[in-house]
PDB file of C-alpha atoms in Angstrom:
ATOM      1  CA  MET A   8     145.430 354.278 -67.795  1.00 96.00           C
ATOM      2  CA  ILE A   9     141.710 353.592 -67.712  1.00 97.00           C
ATOM      3  CA  VAL A  10     140.215 351.342 -65.044  1.00 98.00           C
ATOM      4  CA  GLU A  11     136.651 350.497 -64.058  1.00 97.00           C
ATOM      5  CA  GLY A  12     136.198 352.085 -60.665  1.00 96.00           C
ATOM      6  CA  ALA A  13     137.149 354.690 -58.129  1.00 97.00           C
ATOM      7  CA  PHE A  14     138.788 352.132 -55.814  1.00 97.00           C
ATOM      8  CA  ASP A  15     141.045 351.044 -58.675  1.00 98.00           C
ATOM      9  CA  VAL A  16     142.078 354.667 -59.203  1.00 98.00           C
ATOM     10  CA  ALA A  17     142.615 355.101 -55.451  1.00 98.00           C
ATOM     11  CA  LYS A  18     144.921 352.060 -55.328  1.00 98.00           C
ATOM     12  CA  LEU A  19     146.951 353.323 -58.283  1.00 98.00           C
ATOM     13  CA  VAL A  20     147.262 356.817 -56.809  1.00 98.00           C
ATOM     14  CA  GLU A  21     148.293 355.312 -53.467  1.00 98.00           C
ATOM     15  CA  ALA A  22     151.012 353.417 -55.359  1.00 97.00           C
ATOM     16  CA  GLY A  23     152.206 356.651 -56.986  1.00 97.00           C
ATOM     17  CA  ILE A  24     150.500 356.261 -60.370  1.00 96.00           C
ATOM     18  CA  ARG A  25     148.489 359.391 -61.037  1.00 93.00           C
ATOM     19  CA  ASN A  26     147.857 359.175 -64.771  1.00 92.00           C
ATOM     20  CA  THR A  27     144.662 357.161 -64.404  1.00 94.00           C
ATOM     21  CA  VAL A  28     140.921 357.652 -64.747  1.00 96.00           C
ATOM     22  CA  ALA A  29     137.881 355.450 -64.161  1.00 97.00           C
ATOM     23  CA  SER A  30     135.055 354.800 -66.588  1.00 97.00           C
ATOM     24  CA  PHE A  31     132.839 353.850 -63.610  1.00 96.00           C
ATOM     25  CA  GLY A  32     131.938 350.410 -64.856  1.00 95.00           C
ATOM     26  CA  ALA A  33     133.080 348.105 -67.614  1.00 95.00           C
ATOM     27  CA  HIS A  34     131.537 350.363 -70.200  1.00 94.00           C
ATOM     28  CA  LEU A  35     133.236 353.351 -71.751  1.00 96.00           C
ATOM     29  CA  ALA A  36     130.372 355.562 -72.886  1.00 94.00           C
ATOM     30  CA  ASP A  37     130.414 357.543 -76.102  1.00 93.00           C
ATOM     31  CA  THR A  38     129.865 360.643 -73.968  1.00 95.00           C
ATOM     32  CA  GLN A  39     133.117 360.010 -72.060  1.00 96.00           C
ATOM     33  CA  LEU A  40     135.239 359.915 -75.196  1.00 95.00           C
ATOM     34  CA  PRO A  41     135.335 363.713 -75.843  1.00 96.00           C
ATOM     35  CA  ARG A  42     136.648 364.233 -72.306  1.00 95.00           C
ATOM     36  CA  LEU A  43     139.377 361.652 -72.818  1.00 95.00           C
ATOM     37  CA  GLU A  44     140.274 363.263 -76.143  1.00 95.00           C
ATOM     38  CA  LEU A  45     140.521 366.654 -74.418  1.00 95.00           C
ATOM     39  CA  ILE A  46     142.744 365.255 -71.661  1.00 93.00           C
ATOM     40  CA  GLY A  47     144.869 363.490 -74.258  1.00 93.00           C
ATOM     41  CA  MET A  48     145.249 366.657 -76.303  1.00 94.00           C
ATOM     42  CA  HIS A  49     146.260 368.827 -73.344  1.00 94.00           C
ATOM     43  CA  LEU A  50     148.634 366.276 -71.835  1.00 92.00           C
ATOM     44  CA  GLY A  51     150.002 364.864 -75.076  1.00 94.00           C
ATOM     45  CA  VAL A  52     148.691 361.392 -74.292  1.00 94.00           C
ATOM     46  CA  ARG A  53     147.999 359.129 -77.264  1.00 95.00           C
ATOM     47  CA  LYS A  54     148.666 355.748 -75.634  1.00 97.00           C
ATOM     48  CA  VAL A  55     146.180 354.191 -73.207  1.00 97.00           C
ATOM     49  CA  LEU A  56     146.421 351.113 -71.004  1.00 97.00           C
ATOM     50  CA  LEU A  57     143.010 349.577 -70.317  1.00 97.00           C
ATOM     51  CA  ALA A  58     142.935 347.649 -67.056  1.00 97.00           C
ATOM     52  CA  TYR A  59     139.353 346.524 -66.713  1.00 98.00           C
ATOM     53  CA  ASP A  60     138.420 343.763 -64.286  1.00 97.00           C
ATOM     54  CA  ARG A  61     139.372 340.146 -64.794  1.00 97.00           C
ATOM     55  CA  ASP A  62     135.838 338.949 -65.522  1.00 97.00           C
ATOM     56  CA  ARG A  63     133.476 338.594 -68.463  1.00 96.00           C
ATOM     57  CA  ALA A  64     132.119 342.141 -68.134  1.00 97.00           C
ATOM     58  CA  GLY A  65     135.669 343.512 -68.023  1.00 97.00           C
ATOM     59  CA  ARG A  66     136.736 341.594 -71.124  1.00 95.00           C
ATOM     60  CA  ASP A  67     133.640 342.650 -73.054  1.00 96.00           C
ATOM     61  CA  GLY A  68     133.957 346.243 -71.884  1.00 97.00           C
ATOM     62  CA  GLU A  69     137.621 346.344 -72.804  1.00 96.00           C
ATOM     63  CA  GLU A  70     136.819 345.231 -76.347  1.00 96.00           C
ATOM     64  CA  ARG A  71     134.276 348.018 -76.808  1.00 96.00           C
ATOM     65  CA  ALA A  72     136.489 350.636 -75.136  1.00 97.00           C
ATOM     66  CA  ARG A  73     139.405 349.600 -77.342  1.00 97.00           C
ATOM     67  CA  GLU A  74     137.302 350.177 -80.475  1.00 96.00           C
ATOM     68  CA  LEU A  75     136.126 353.603 -79.288  1.00 96.00           C
ATOM     69  CA  LEU A  76     139.579 354.753 -78.264  1.00 97.00           C
ATOM     70  CA  GLN A  77     141.240 353.532 -81.448  1.00 97.00           C
ATOM     71  CA  THR A  78     138.601 355.327 -83.507  1.00 95.00           C
ATOM     72  CA  ALA A  79     139.603 358.500 -81.636  1.00 95.00           C
ATOM     73  CA  GLY A  80     143.251 357.931 -82.559  1.00 95.00           C
ATOM     74  CA  PHE A  81     144.553 356.458 -79.306  1.00 97.00           C
ATOM     75  CA  GLU A  82     146.969 353.554 -79.245  1.00 97.00           C
ATOM     76  CA  VAL A  83     145.386 351.030 -76.861  1.00 98.00           C
ATOM     77  CA  ILE A  84     147.029 348.291 -74.821  1.00 96.00           C
ATOM     78  CA  GLY A  85     145.032 345.892 -72.660  1.00 96.00           C
ATOM     79  CA  PHE A  86     146.307 344.830 -69.253  1.00 97.00           C
ATOM     80  CA  ASP A  87     147.307 341.156 -69.433  1.00 96.00           C
ATOM     81  CA  TRP A  88     145.872 339.435 -66.374  1.00 96.00           C
ATOM     82  CA  GLU A  89     147.516 336.167 -67.498  1.00 95.00           C
ATOM     83  CA  MET A  90     151.069 337.529 -67.725  1.00 94.00           C
ATOM     84  CA  THR A  91     153.786 335.574 -65.978  1.00 94.00           C
ATOM     85  CA  PHE A  92     157.192 336.542 -64.658  1.00 91.00           C
ATOM     86  CA  PRO A  93     160.157 334.219 -64.173  1.00 91.00           C
ATOM     87  CA  SER A  94     161.046 333.244 -60.636  1.00 88.00           C
ATOM     88  CA  PRO A  95     164.243 331.312 -59.965  1.00 92.00           C
ATOM     89  CA  ARG A  96     162.595 329.364 -57.140  1.00 93.00           C
ATOM     90  CA  ARG A  97     159.004 328.969 -58.376  1.00 91.00           C
ATOM     91  CA  GLY A  98     159.237 329.048 -62.158  1.00 91.00           C
ATOM     92  CA  ALA A  99     156.712 331.227 -63.951  1.00 92.00           C
ATOM     93  CA  VAL A 100     154.650 333.281 -61.504  1.00 91.00           C
ATOM     94  CA  GLY A 101     151.419 335.010 -62.458  1.00 93.00           C
ATOM     95  CA  ILE A 102     148.847 337.241 -60.862  1.00 95.00           C
ATOM     96  CA  PRO A 103     146.768 335.041 -58.517  1.00 94.00           C
ATOM     97  CA  ALA A 104     143.338 334.163 -59.913  1.00 95.00           C
ATOM     98  CA  ASP A 105     141.577 335.604 -56.855  1.00 96.00           C
ATOM     99  CA  ILE A 106     142.876 339.080 -57.727  1.00 97.00           C
ATOM    100  CA  THR A 107     140.212 340.189 -60.166  1.00 96.00           C
ATOM    101  CA  ASP A 108     140.700 343.945 -60.342  1.00 96.00           C
ATOM    102  CA  VAL A 109     143.444 346.512 -59.891  1.00 97.00           C
ATOM    103  CA  GLY A 110     141.970 347.634 -56.570  1.00 97.00           C
ATOM    104  CA  LYS A 111     142.641 344.181 -55.077  1.00 97.00           C
ATOM    105  CA  LEU A 112     146.362 344.405 -55.745  1.00 97.00           C
ATOM    106  CA  THR A 113     148.535 345.643 -52.910  1.00 96.00           C
ATOM    107  CA  VAL A 114     150.439 348.897 -53.292  1.00 97.00           C
ATOM    108  CA  GLU A 115     153.633 346.837 -53.421  1.00 96.00           C
ATOM    109  CA  GLN A 116     152.236 344.631 -56.189  1.00 94.00           C
ATOM    110  CA  VAL A 117     151.215 347.676 -58.244  1.00 96.00           C
ATOM    111  CA  GLN A 118     154.665 349.206 -57.798  1.00 96.00           C
ATOM    112  CA  TRP A 119     156.322 345.882 -58.711  1.00 93.00           C
ATOM    113  CA  LEU A 120     154.228 345.651 -61.891  1.00 95.00           C
ATOM    114  CA  ARG A 121     154.994 349.297 -62.708  1.00 95.00           C
ATOM    115  CA  ALA A 122     158.735 348.663 -62.342  1.00 93.00           C
ATOM    116  CA  ARG A 123     158.381 345.916 -64.955  1.00 89.00           C
ATOM    117  CA  CYS A 124     156.390 348.146 -67.341  1.00 87.00           C
ATOM    118  CA  ALA A 125     153.283 345.957 -66.903  1.00 89.00           C
ATOM    119  CA  ILE A 126     151.209 348.877 -65.560  1.00 91.00           C
TER     120      ILE A 126
END
């Protein structure tokens, strides 16, 4: 999993998800790619979830990162900030609009999303 910042990584680690790194901004640099390839090779990782922030910079950065990672042979999935889940009492429930990055989710929310294979 690739996220934008250190606080996003910290939240994921706190929630028990340790297979994550930060690009330190919504821009995956060409110079970061060899390191990700090395990690992927040693750990057998070929599938990446990009969870950049829910803003214009995050969307643009995700598009560029997706292209770079796919060129390197990774399968890339983008985190769907607009996903909804059925609720018997409230209908379709989504991630609140004021939660704009992974670091703003609670540990419980991250674990709930992980249990549903969304993270």
